[in-house]
Structures are given as C-alpha cells and as structure tokens.
C-alpha cells in the first residue's frame, strides 16, 4: 500500500495558495467575505493561540468551563458581548447555524413548528430538521422586491394553532437575508409573535458586528450571528446571545448520571456539549471586538456607499437592483439582462464577466453568472467603491451597452 505521507507536498503547498483572494491588490466583493476580514490584532492573536486547545491551559479547575476562563478574558468578553447585543447572556459557538440549532433544539420539542421567513438561509431549515421541528414559511412578495410582510407572521402562527392546537415553538426572523440584502422590520415582527407568546430568534448573521443590533430594543429573545461573516473573526465562530428567560431554557446544565460510576457533569451546559470554541478562532473574535464595537457606528456611511453603487450601476442599460429600495444594507443583488445578452455570443460565455472583473482586480462575483449577481460593498473605501463602479461602466461600454 502506498504511504499517504508521500502525498505530503500536496497538502503543504496549500499553505501559500495565492488564491487571488489573499493578494492585497484584489478586492473581494463576495457577500460573505466583506465582514470577516481580520484586524491586525486578530492576526497576531491567532499566532499566539494557534496550538490545539490553547485556551484550556487557563481553565479554572473548580469551575471547569470555557466561559469561566478569566485570562485570556473570555468570561468578561461574554459579558461585554451580551451587553453589546442588548442581551443578558452570550456564548460563542462554532457557527451561526449551530447557534440556531442549539436554540431550536432547546426551545422546541420534536414535531413542533418553527415559523420562519421564506428568505431564510438554508442552514435555518437544516437546524429545524436536525432538531426534529417542522417549518411554516412566511411568504414574500416575489420579484422584484421580495418583501416579507410582518403581519404574515400572525397568519402563519394562526395556521399552526389551527393545525396543532398550540402556537409554534418559536419564530425566526432573518434580519437581513443573504439573497437580496433586505432588512425586515424585526421589532414589528417580534411584537406580533409575542402577542401569541411565541419566543423570537433574530438571525443577525449579516447585521450584528457590522451594524448596530440591540436585541432588547428589537424586543427579541435570542440573537444569533456569525463571527466569520460579520465580526472580523476567522471560522468557525458563531454568536448566541439570549435574554434571561431564554438563557434559562437554552443553557440548561447536564443532568445525566452514569449507571455504574454515578458520574455526573452538573456544571456543564448540555446543549453546548460542555465547551465550544477552545482556541484560536475564539481569540480572533475577542481581539477584533473593540474594533467591531466601534465600526458598527459607521454603518450609515456603509449604506450610503451601497446606495451610491446602486445609483451608478443602474445607469447601465438593463441593470436593475433587486430587493427593497432604497438599500438599507450593503449586500446588493443586481439584475443585468444586458450582460446576459453579451454572454450568449461571447466565446467564454458567462465567464467573460468574471474575466473582465478579475483583470481589474475585482473578485468574488460568482464565476459564470451574468443574468444577475450579488456582491457586498461593506468596508470598501470610497476609492475602491469608485473603482468598482468605473470597472462596470468600462465593461458595459466595451461590449456596446449604453451607460446613461
Ligand atoms: C451566512 C449566513 C448563515 C450561516 O452562518 P454560519 O456562521 O456559517 O453558520 C446563516 N444565516 C444567514 C442569514 C446567513 O446569511
């Protein structure tokens, strides 16, 4: 048998891949990448804490749990994190989807319903599935605005009550969706759900960490978010923040006992399987936190950039922004029928757009797509925003598309 270690070079070469993305000359406008760029502080912290279970050397023996570690200040960070999101308790888990799964699992019983918006991320559906829950979708208005109507949450809750005789176990609100970057009226939806005493989970994967999000002001019970998407942290990191009542149900201590040994683990939080992120990714999130807490205050300027880009790109014949107007978020979905027409005759087909953008040092728009495409301008400087706009205008003109 061939020894697998002879393939060593195959793996080692990935250490310096120059994906074309890590190269600082490139702008990566992939929607999922803009909020996850690390601070210099986080990069330095990563090196320091890179080995295995690095933070576990500092676990207090009397209270052996990740959130009890005082130095590095994980315990204090969790308190600050909860306060930052206007919640009472916070935990760091591996991903936003894990935070949703934990919440669904602990707030629901098998067979219960979760009411969610029809623009929810696929992982919201999978979190429900793995928790044994069924879903009831709140529809959206479809092309071109894809608006989710807050009142429709009431209709869906009524539907669940009619079908099962009781309200759903919980309601999920996607604060800003990954498809159109639409922001919903979270506090209005939460108010409607609370009239039925349904706990509300806010999926802030695309909002918390880049924009100000206060769970208490929005009147939600749980806030979940994604560290690698929106908190200048590396993967995998997710945020689970709860009000006191939800925390009481979600952070239940373990109750199991060994039948022979009588061993028990009453200090461990069962849904977290004791501890979650025990090293470098958590420290990257912590090291970026002061920067993140400050950057959310600049959100209105980020939205201004998004509106500018939409205005400038819609000068191109056949371009139309999809989703709600005006933009309230930096994720932009553009319909571009004129580029599709070009692609039908181009020898590179839909890939011509990717080629044209890449030659202008812009990456992150899905290769092959021209009918419509998504991108995110979060954190671009005004110079970079203008370079992006100029590039699209140049490409349009090169292929004979009018720029008004
Ligand atoms: C990106 C995204 C997720 C996934 O986040 P992970 O941290 O990778 O699990 C979940 N929900 C929404 C709305 C997202 O945009």
CSV table of C-alpha atoms and ligand atoms in Angstrom, one decimal:
chain,number,residue,atom,x,y,z
A,1,UNK,CA,0.0,0.0,0.0
A,2,UNK,CA,1.2,3.5,-0.9
A,3,UNK,CA,2.0,5.5,2.2
A,4,UNK,CA,-0.2,8.6,2.4
A,5,UNK,CA,2.6,10.6,3.7
A,6,UNK,CA,4.2,10.5,0.3
A,7,UNK,CA,1.5,13.0,-0.6
A,8,UNK,CA,2.8,15.5,1.8
A,9,UNK,CA,3.6,18.1,-0.8
A,10,UNK,CA,0.1,18.0,-2.0
A,11,UNK,CA,-1.0,19.4,1.3
A,12,UNK,CA,1.9,21.6,2.2
A,13,UNK,CA,1.6,23.6,-1.0
A,14,UNK,CA,-1.8,24.9,0.2
A,15,UNK,CA,0.0,26.9,2.8
A,16,UNK,CA,0.7,29.6,0.3
A,17,UNK,CA,-2.1,29.2,-2.3
A,18,UNK,CA,-2.3,32.8,-3.5
A,19,UNK,CA,-6.0,32.2,-4.3
A,20,UNK,CA,-6.0,35.6,-5.9
A,21,UNK,CA,-8.1,36.5,-2.9
A,22,UNK,CA,-5.4,36.8,-0.2
A,23,UNK,CA,-3.4,39.1,-2.5
A,24,UNK,CA,-4.0,42.6,-1.2
A,25,UNK,CA,-4.3,44.0,-4.8
A,26,UNK,CA,-7.6,42.2,-5.2
A,27,UNK,CA,-11.0,43.5,-3.9
A,28,UNK,CA,-13.1,40.6,-2.8
A,29,UNK,CA,-16.7,41.6,-3.0
A,30,UNK,CA,-18.2,38.2,-2.3
A,31,UNK,CA,-21.1,38.9,0.0
A,32,UNK,CA,-19.9,36.5,2.7
A,33,UNK,CA,-16.4,37.8,2.8
A,34,UNK,CA,-16.6,41.6,3.5
A,35,UNK,CA,-17.3,41.5,7.2
A,36,UNK,CA,-14.9,38.7,8.0
A,37,UNK,CA,-11.6,40.3,7.2
A,38,UNK,CA,-9.4,40.1,10.2
A,39,UNK,CA,-7.9,43.0,12.1
A,40,UNK,CA,-4.1,43.1,12.6
A,41,UNK,CA,-4.8,42.4,16.3
A,42,UNK,CA,-6.7,39.3,15.5
A,43,UNK,CA,-3.9,38.0,13.2
A,44,UNK,CA,-1.4,38.5,15.9
A,45,UNK,CA,-3.6,36.8,18.5
A,46,UNK,CA,-4.1,33.8,16.2
A,47,UNK,CA,-0.4,33.1,16.1
A,48,UNK,CA,-0.1,33.4,19.8
A,49,UNK,CA,-3.1,31.0,20.4
A,50,UNK,CA,-2.8,28.7,17.4
A,51,UNK,CA,-1.9,25.4,19.2
A,52,UNK,CA,-4.8,23.0,19.7
A,53,UNK,CA,-6.8,23.6,22.9
A,54,UNK,CA,-4.7,26.7,23.6
A,55,UNK,CA,-7.1,28.5,26.0
A,56,UNK,CA,-7.7,25.3,28.0
A,57,UNK,CA,-4.4,25.7,29.9
A,58,UNK,CA,-6.2,28.5,31.8
A,59,UNK,CA,-9.4,26.7,32.7
A,60,UNK,CA,-10.2,27.1,36.4
A,61,UNK,CA,-10.3,23.6,38.0
A,62,UNK,CA,-13.1,24.5,40.4
A,63,UNK,CA,-15.4,25.8,37.6
A,64,UNK,CA,-14.2,23.9,34.5
A,65,UNK,CA,-15.9,25.6,31.6
A,66,UNK,CA,-14.8,27.8,28.7
A,67,UNK,CA,-16.9,30.8,29.8
A,68,UNK,CA,-15.3,30.8,33.2
A,69,UNK,CA,-11.8,31.4,31.9
A,70,UNK,CA,-10.6,34.8,33.3
A,71,UNK,CA,-7.3,35.1,31.5
A,72,UNK,CA,-7.5,35.4,28.5
A,73,UNK,CA,-10.6,37.3,29.5
A,74,UNK,CA,-13.2,35.0,28.0
A,75,UNK,CA,-15.6,35.4,30.9
A,76,UNK,CA,-15.5,39.2,30.7
A,77,UNK,CA,-15.8,39.0,26.9
A,78,UNK,CA,-19.0,37.0,27.1
A,79,UNK,CA,-20.5,39.7,29.4
A,80,UNK,CA,-19.4,42.5,27.1
A,81,UNK,CA,-20.8,40.6,24.1
A,82,UNK,CA,-24.1,40.2,25.8
A,83,UNK,CA,-24.2,43.9,26.7
A,84,UNK,CA,-23.2,44.9,23.1
A,85,UNK,CA,-26.1,43.0,21.7
A,86,UNK,CA,-28.6,44.2,24.4
A,87,UNK,CA,-29.0,40.7,25.8
A,88,UNK,CA,-28.4,39.1,29.2
A,89,UNK,CA,-26.2,36.1,28.3
A,90,UNK,CA,-23.8,35.3,25.5
A,91,UNK,CA,-21.9,32.3,24.3
A,92,UNK,CA,-19.5,31.7,21.4
A,93,UNK,CA,-20.3,28.6,19.4
A,94,UNK,CA,-18.9,27.3,16.1
A,95,UNK,CA,-21.2,29.0,13.6
A,96,UNK,CA,-24.5,30.9,13.4
A,97,UNK,CA,-26.1,27.7,12.2
A,98,UNK,CA,-25.0,25.9,15.4
A,99,UNK,CA,-26.5,28.8,17.5
A,100,UNK,CA,-29.7,28.3,15.6
A,101,UNK,CA,-29.6,24.5,16.1
A,102,UNK,CA,-29.0,24.8,19.8
A,103,UNK,CA,-31.8,27.3,20.2
A,104,UNK,CA,-34.3,25.2,18.1
A,105,UNK,CA,-33.3,22.1,20.0
A,106,UNK,CA,-33.7,23.6,23.4
A,107,UNK,CA,-36.9,25.8,22.8
A,108,UNK,CA,-38.7,23.2,20.8
A,109,UNK,CA,-39.9,19.6,21.1
A,110,UNK,CA,-39.9,17.1,18.3
A,111,UNK,CA,-42.8,17.7,16.0
A,112,UNK,CA,-43.2,21.4,17.0
A,113,UNK,CA,-43.3,24.1,14.4
A,114,UNK,CA,-40.9,27.0,13.8
A,115,UNK,CA,-42.3,29.9,11.8
A,116,UNK,CA,-39.6,31.4,9.5
A,117,UNK,CA,-39.4,33.8,6.7
A,118,UNK,CA,-39.2,32.4,3.1
A,119,UNK,CA,-35.8,34.2,2.6
A,120,UNK,CA,-34.2,32.3,5.5
A,121,UNK,CA,-30.8,30.7,4.9
A,122,UNK,CA,-30.7,27.0,4.1
A,123,UNK,CA,-29.0,26.3,7.4
A,124,UNK,CA,-32.1,27.6,9.3
A,125,UNK,CA,-34.1,24.8,7.6
A,126,UNK,CA,-31.4,22.2,8.4
A,127,UNK,CA,-31.2,23.4,12.0
A,128,UNK,CA,-35.0,22.8,12.3
A,129,UNK,CA,-34.7,19.5,10.6
A,130,UNK,CA,-31.9,18.2,12.9
A,131,UNK,CA,-33.9,19.4,15.9
A,132,UNK,CA,-37.0,17.4,14.8
A,133,UNK,CA,-39.0,20.6,14.1
A,134,UNK,CA,-41.3,21.3,11.2
A,135,UNK,CA,-41.3,24.7,9.4
A,136,UNK,CA,-44.0,27.0,8.4
A,137,UNK,CA,-42.8,29.6,5.9
A,138,UNK,CA,-43.9,33.2,5.8
A,139,UNK,CA,-44.1,34.1,2.1
A,140,UNK,CA,-42.5,37.0,0.4
A,141,UNK,CA,-43.9,39.3,-2.3
A,142,UNK,CA,-41.6,37.8,-5.0
A,143,UNK,CA,-39.9,39.7,-8.0
A,144,UNK,CA,-38.6,42.3,-7.8
A,145,UNK,CA,-38.9,43.4,-4.1
A,146,UNK,CA,-39.1,40.1,-2.2
A,147,UNK,CA,-40.7,41.9,0.7
A,148,UNK,CA,-41.6,39.9,3.8
A,149,UNK,CA,-44.7,41.4,5.4
A,150,UNK,CA,-44.6,41.4,9.3
A,151,UNK,CA,-48.4,40.7,9.5
A,152,UNK,CA,-47.9,37.5,7.7
A,153,UNK,CA,-46.2,36.1,10.7
A,154,UNK,CA,-49.5,36.3,12.5
A,155,UNK,CA,-51.3,34.4,9.7
A,156,UNK,CA,-48.7,31.6,9.9
A,157,UNK,CA,-48.9,31.4,13.7
A,158,UNK,CA,-52.7,31.2,13.4
A,159,UNK,CA,-52.3,28.4,10.8
A,160,UNK,CA,-50.1,26.5,13.2
A,161,UNK,CA,-52.6,26.9,16.0
A,162,UNK,CA,-55.4,25.7,13.8
A,163,UNK,CA,-53.4,22.7,12.7
A,164,UNK,CA,-51.9,21.6,16.1
A,165,UNK,CA,-54.0,23.4,18.7
A,166,UNK,CA,-51.0,25.3,20.0
A,167,UNK,CA,-48.7,28.1,18.9
A,168,UNK,CA,-45.3,27.3,17.2
A,169,UNK,CA,-42.3,26.6,19.5
A,170,UNK,CA,-40.6,29.7,18.1
A,171,UNK,CA,-40.3,32.2,15.3
A,172,UNK,CA,-37.2,33.0,13.3
A,173,UNK,CA,-36.6,36.4,11.8
A,174,UNK,CA,-33.8,36.7,9.2
A,175,UNK,CA,-32.8,40.3,9.9
A,176,UNK,CA,-31.1,40.7,6.6
A,177,UNK,CA,-31.3,37.9,4.1
A,178,UNK,CA,-28.4,36.5,2.0
A,179,UNK,CA,-30.2,36.8,-1.3
A,180,UNK,CA,-31.4,40.4,-1.6
A,181,UNK,CA,-29.9,42.1,1.4
A,182,UNK,CA,-33.4,43.1,2.5
A,183,UNK,CA,-33.8,44.3,6.1
A,184,UNK,CA,-37.1,43.3,7.8
A,185,UNK,CA,-38.9,45.2,10.5
A,186,UNK,CA,-37.7,42.9,13.2
A,187,UNK,CA,-39.3,44.8,16.2
A,188,UNK,CA,-42.7,44.8,14.5
A,189,UNK,CA,-42.5,41.0,13.8
A,190,UNK,CA,-41.3,40.4,17.3
A,191,UNK,CA,-44.3,42.3,18.7
A,192,UNK,CA,-46.7,40.2,16.6
A,193,UNK,CA,-45.1,36.9,17.7
A,194,UNK,CA,-45.1,37.9,21.4
A,195,UNK,CA,-48.8,38.6,21.2
A,196,UNK,CA,-49.1,34.8,20.8
A,197,UNK,CA,-46.3,34.2,23.4
A,198,UNK,CA,-44.0,32.8,20.7
A,199,UNK,CA,-40.3,33.3,21.5
A,200,UNK,CA,-38.4,35.2,18.8
A,201,UNK,CA,-35.0,34.4,17.4
A,202,UNK,CA,-33.2,37.1,15.4
A,203,UNK,CA,-30.8,35.8,12.8
A,204,UNK,CA,-28.3,38.6,12.6
A,205,UNK,CA,-25.7,36.8,10.6
A,206,UNK,CA,-25.5,39.7,8.1
A,207,UNK,CA,-26.1,42.6,10.6
A,208,UNK,CA,-24.6,42.2,14.1
A,209,UNK,CA,-20.9,43.0,14.0
A,210,UNK,CA,-21.3,45.3,11.0
A,211,UNK,CA,-24.3,47.4,12.1
A,212,UNK,CA,-25.8,48.3,15.4
A,213,UNK,CA,-28.1,45.5,16.7
A,214,UNK,CA,-29.7,45.7,20.1
A,215,UNK,CA,-31.8,42.6,20.9
A,216,UNK,CA,-33.6,44.4,23.8
A,217,UNK,CA,-34.6,47.3,21.6
A,218,UNK,CA,-35.8,45.0,18.9
A,219,UNK,CA,-37.6,43.0,21.6
A,220,UNK,CA,-36.3,39.6,20.5
A,221,UNK,CA,-35.5,36.7,22.9
A,222,UNK,CA,-32.4,35.3,21.1
A,223,UNK,CA,-29.8,36.9,18.8
A,224,UNK,CA,-27.6,34.6,16.7
A,225,UNK,CA,-24.8,35.8,14.4
A,226,UNK,CA,-21.7,34.6,12.5
A,227,UNK,CA,-18.2,35.6,13.6
A,228,UNK,CA,-16.6,34.7,10.3
A,229,UNK,CA,-19.2,36.6,8.4
A,230,UNK,CA,-19.6,39.8,10.3
A,231,UNK,CA,-17.3,40.1,13.3
A,232,UNK,CA,-13.8,40.2,11.7
A,233,UNK,CA,-13.1,36.8,13.1
A,234,UNK,CA,-11.9,33.6,11.5
A,235,UNK,CA,-14.0,30.5,11.1
A,236,UNK,CA,-15.5,28.8,12.9
A,237,UNK,CA,-17.2,31.3,15.2
A,238,UNK,CA,-20.8,31.9,16.0
A,239,UNK,CA,-22.6,34.1,18.5
A,240,UNK,CA,-25.5,33.0,20.7
A,241,UNK,CA,-27.0,35.8,22.8
A,242,UNK,CA,-30.1,35.4,24.9
A,243,UNK,CA,-32.4,37.3,27.3
A,244,UNK,CA,-32.5,35.8,30.8
A,245,UNK,CA,-35.6,33.7,30.2
A,246,UNK,CA,-34.3,32.2,27.0
A,247,UNK,CA,-30.9,31.6,28.6
A,248,UNK,CA,-32.6,29.6,31.4
A,249,UNK,CA,-34.0,27.2,28.8
A,250,UNK,CA,-31.1,27.1,26.4
A,251,UNK,CA,-28.2,26.9,28.8
A,252,UNK,CA,-29.6,24.1,30.9
A,253,UNK,CA,-27.0,22.2,32.9
A,254,UNK,CA,-26.4,18.5,32.3
A,255,UNK,CA,-28.5,16.1,34.3
A,256,UNK,CA,-27.2,12.7,33.1
A,257,UNK,CA,-25.7,10.2,35.5
A,258,UNK,CA,-23.6,7.1,34.8
A,259,UNK,CA,-25.5,4.0,36.0
A,260,UNK,CA,-22.3,2.2,37.2
A,261,UNK,CA,-20.0,5.1,38.1
A,262,UNK,CA,-22.7,7.6,39.2
A,263,UNK,CA,-20.6,10.1,37.4
A,264,UNK,CA,-22.4,13.4,36.7
A,265,UNK,CA,-21.5,16.6,35.0
A,266,UNK,CA,-23.9,19.2,36.5
A,267,UNK,CA,-21.6,22.1,35.8
A,268,UNK,CA,-21.6,21.6,32.1
A,269,UNK,CA,-24.1,23.2,29.8
A,270,UNK,CA,-25.6,20.3,27.9
A,271,UNK,CA,-26.6,21.9,24.6
A,272,UNK,CA,-23.0,23.3,24.3
A,273,UNK,CA,-21.6,19.8,24.9
A,274,UNK,CA,-19.6,21.4,27.7
A,275,UNK,CA,-17.3,23.7,25.8
A,276,UNK,CA,-17.4,25.1,22.3
A,277,UNK,CA,-14.5,27.0,20.6
A,278,UNK,CA,-11.4,26.3,22.7
A,279,UNK,CA,-8.7,28.2,20.9
A,280,UNK,CA,-7.6,30.4,18.0
A,281,UNK,CA,-10.9,31.3,16.4
A,282,UNK,CA,-12.4,32.5,19.7
A,283,UNK,CA,-9.4,34.6,20.4
A,284,UNK,CA,-9.6,36.2,16.9
A,285,UNK,CA,-13.2,37.2,17.7
A,286,UNK,CA,-12.1,38.7,21.0
A,287,UNK,CA,-9.1,40.5,19.6
A,288,UNK,CA,-11.3,42.2,16.9
A,289,UNK,CA,-14.1,43.0,19.3
A,290,UNK,CA,-13.0,46.6,20.2
A,291,UNK,CA,-12.7,47.4,16.5
A,292,UNK,CA,-16.1,45.8,15.7
A,293,UNK,CA,-17.8,47.6,18.6
A,294,UNK,CA,-16.5,50.9,17.0
A,295,UNK,CA,-17.1,50.1,13.4
A,296,UNK,CA,-20.9,49.5,13.8
A,297,UNK,CA,-21.2,53.2,14.5
A,298,UNK,CA,-20.1,53.9,10.9
A,299,UNK,CA,-22.9,51.9,9.4
A,300,UNK,CA,-24.8,54.8,7.9
A,301,UNK,CA,-21.8,55.6,5.7
A,302,UNK,CA,-21.6,52.0,4.5
A,303,UNK,CA,-25.3,52.2,3.5
A,304,UNK,CA,-24.5,55.4,1.7
A,305,UNK,CA,-21.9,53.6,-0.4
A,306,UNK,CA,-24.3,50.9,-1.2
A,307,UNK,CA,-26.9,53.4,-2.4
A,308,UNK,CA,-24.3,55.2,-4.5
A,309,UNK,CA,-23.2,51.9,-6.2
A,310,UNK,CA,-26.8,51.1,-7.0
A,311,UNK,CA,-27.5,54.5,-8.4
A,312,UNK,CA,-24.3,54.3,-10.6
A,313,UNK,CA,-24.8,50.7,-11.8
A,314,UNK,CA,-28.4,51.4,-12.7
A,315,UNK,CA,-27.1,53.9,-15.2
A,316,UNK,CA,-26.1,50.8,-17.2
A,317,UNK,CA,-28.8,49.7,-19.7
A,318,UNK,CA,-30.5,46.5,-18.4
A,319,UNK,CA,-29.3,46.9,-14.8
A,320,UNK,CA,-31.8,46.8,-12.0
A,321,UNK,CA,-31.3,46.4,-8.3
A,322,UNK,CA,-33.5,43.6,-6.9
A,323,UNK,CA,-35.0,43.7,-3.4
A,324,UNK,CA,-36.2,46.6,-1.3
A,325,UNK,CA,-35.4,50.2,-2.2
A,326,UNK,CA,-33.7,52.2,-1.0
A,327,UNK,CA,-30.9,49.9,0.2
A,328,UNK,CA,-30.7,49.5,3.9
A,329,UNK,CA,-27.8,47.1,3.7
A,330,UNK,CA,-24.5,46.7,1.8
A,331,UNK,CA,-25.4,43.3,0.1
A,332,UNK,CA,-26.6,44.2,-3.4
A,333,UNK,CA,-28.4,41.9,-5.9
A,334,UNK,CA,-28.3,43.2,-9.4
A,335,UNK,CA,-30.2,42.0,-12.3
A,336,UNK,CA,-28.2,42.6,-15.5
A,337,UNK,CA,-30.1,41.4,-18.6
A,338,UNK,CA,-27.7,43.3,-20.9
A,339,UNK,CA,-24.6,41.3,-19.7
A,340,UNK,CA,-26.5,38.1,-20.3
A,341,UNK,CA,-27.1,39.1,-23.9
A,342,UNK,CA,-23.3,39.6,-24.3
A,343,UNK,CA,-22.6,36.2,-22.7
A,344,UNK,CA,-24.8,34.4,-25.2
A,345,UNK,CA,-22.4,35.4,-28.0
A,346,UNK,CA,-19.1,35.5,-26.1
A,347,UNK,CA,-16.7,32.6,-26.5
A,348,UNK,CA,-16.2,32.5,-22.7
A,349,UNK,CA,-20.0,32.6,-22.2
A,350,UNK,CA,-21.0,33.8,-18.8
A,351,UNK,CA,-17.4,33.7,-17.6
A,352,UNK,CA,-16.5,36.8,-19.6
A,353,UNK,CA,-17.7,39.0,-16.7
A,354,UNK,CA,-15.5,37.1,-14.2
A,355,UNK,CA,-12.5,37.6,-16.6
A,356,UNK,CA,-13.2,41.2,-17.1
A,357,UNK,CA,-13.6,41.9,-13.4
A,358,UNK,CA,-10.6,39.9,-12.4
A,359,UNK,CA,-8.4,41.8,-14.9
A,360,UNK,CA,-9.5,44.8,-12.9
A,361,UNK,CA,-8.6,43.2,-9.6
A,362,UNK,CA,-12.2,42.6,-8.6
A,363,UNK,CA,-13.1,39.0,-7.5
A,364,UNK,CA,-15.9,37.4,-5.5
A,365,UNK,CA,-18.8,37.6,-8.0
A,366,UNK,CA,-19.8,34.1,-8.8
A,367,UNK,CA,-18.0,33.0,-12.0
A,368,UNK,CA,-20.3,32.2,-14.9
A,369,UNK,CA,-23.2,34.4,-13.7
A,370,UNK,CA,-24.4,37.3,-15.8
A,371,UNK,CA,-28.2,37.4,-15.7
A,372,UNK,CA,-28.0,38.6,-12.1
A,373,UNK,CA,-25.3,38.7,-9.5
A,374,UNK,CA,-24.7,39.5,-5.8
A,375,UNK,CA,-21.9,41.5,-4.2
A,376,UNK,CA,-21.2,43.4,-1.0
A,377,UNK,CA,-19.6,46.8,-0.7
A,378,UNK,CA,-19.2,46.7,3.1
A,379,UNK,CA,-15.8,48.1,4.3
A,380,UNK,CA,-14.7,49.3,0.8
A,381,UNK,CA,-13.1,52.7,0.8
A,382,UNK,CA,-14.7,55.4,-1.4
A,383,UNK,CA,-11.8,54.9,-3.8
A,384,UNK,CA,-12.5,51.2,-4.0
A,385,UNK,CA,-16.2,51.9,-4.5
A,386,UNK,CA,-15.4,54.2,-7.4
A,387,UNK,CA,-13.1,51.7,-8.9
A,388,UNK,CA,-15.9,49.1,-8.8
A,389,UNK,CA,-18.4,51.4,-10.5
A,390,UNK,CA,-15.8,52.5,-13.1
A,391,UNK,CA,-15.0,48.9,-13.9
A,392,UNK,CA,-18.6,48.0,-14.5
A,393,UNK,CA,-19.1,51.2,-16.7
A,394,UNK,CA,-15.9,50.3,-18.7
A,395,UNK,CA,-17.1,46.7,-19.2
A,396,UNK,CA,-20.5,47.8,-20.3
A,397,UNK,CA,-19.1,50.3,-22.8
A,398,UNK,CA,-16.6,47.7,-24.1
A,399,UNK,CA,-19.5,45.5,-25.1
A,400,UNK,CA,-21.6,48.3,-26.5
A,401,UNK,CA,-24.0,48.6,-23.6
A,402,UNK,CA,-25.2,52.1,-23.0
A,403,UNK,CA,-24.3,53.9,-19.8
A,404,UNK,CA,-26.7,56.7,-19.4
B,1,LIG,C1,-24.2,33.3,6.3
B,1,LIG,C2,-25.5,33.0,6.9
B,1,LIG,C3,-25.6,32.0,7.8
B,1,LIG,C4,-24.5,31.0,8.0
B,1,LIG,O1,-23.6,31.4,9.0
B,1,LIG,P1,-22.6,30.3,9.6
B,1,LIG,O2,-21.9,31.1,10.7
B,1,LIG,O3,-21.7,30.0,8.5
B,1,LIG,O4,-23.4,29.2,10.1
B,1,LIG,C5,-26.8,31.8,8.4
B,1,LIG,N1,-27.9,32.6,8.2
B,1,LIG,C6,-27.8,33.7,7.4
B,1,LIG,C7,-28.9,34.6,7.2
B,1,LIG,C8,-26.6,33.9,6.7
B,1,LIG,O5,-26.5,35.0,5.9
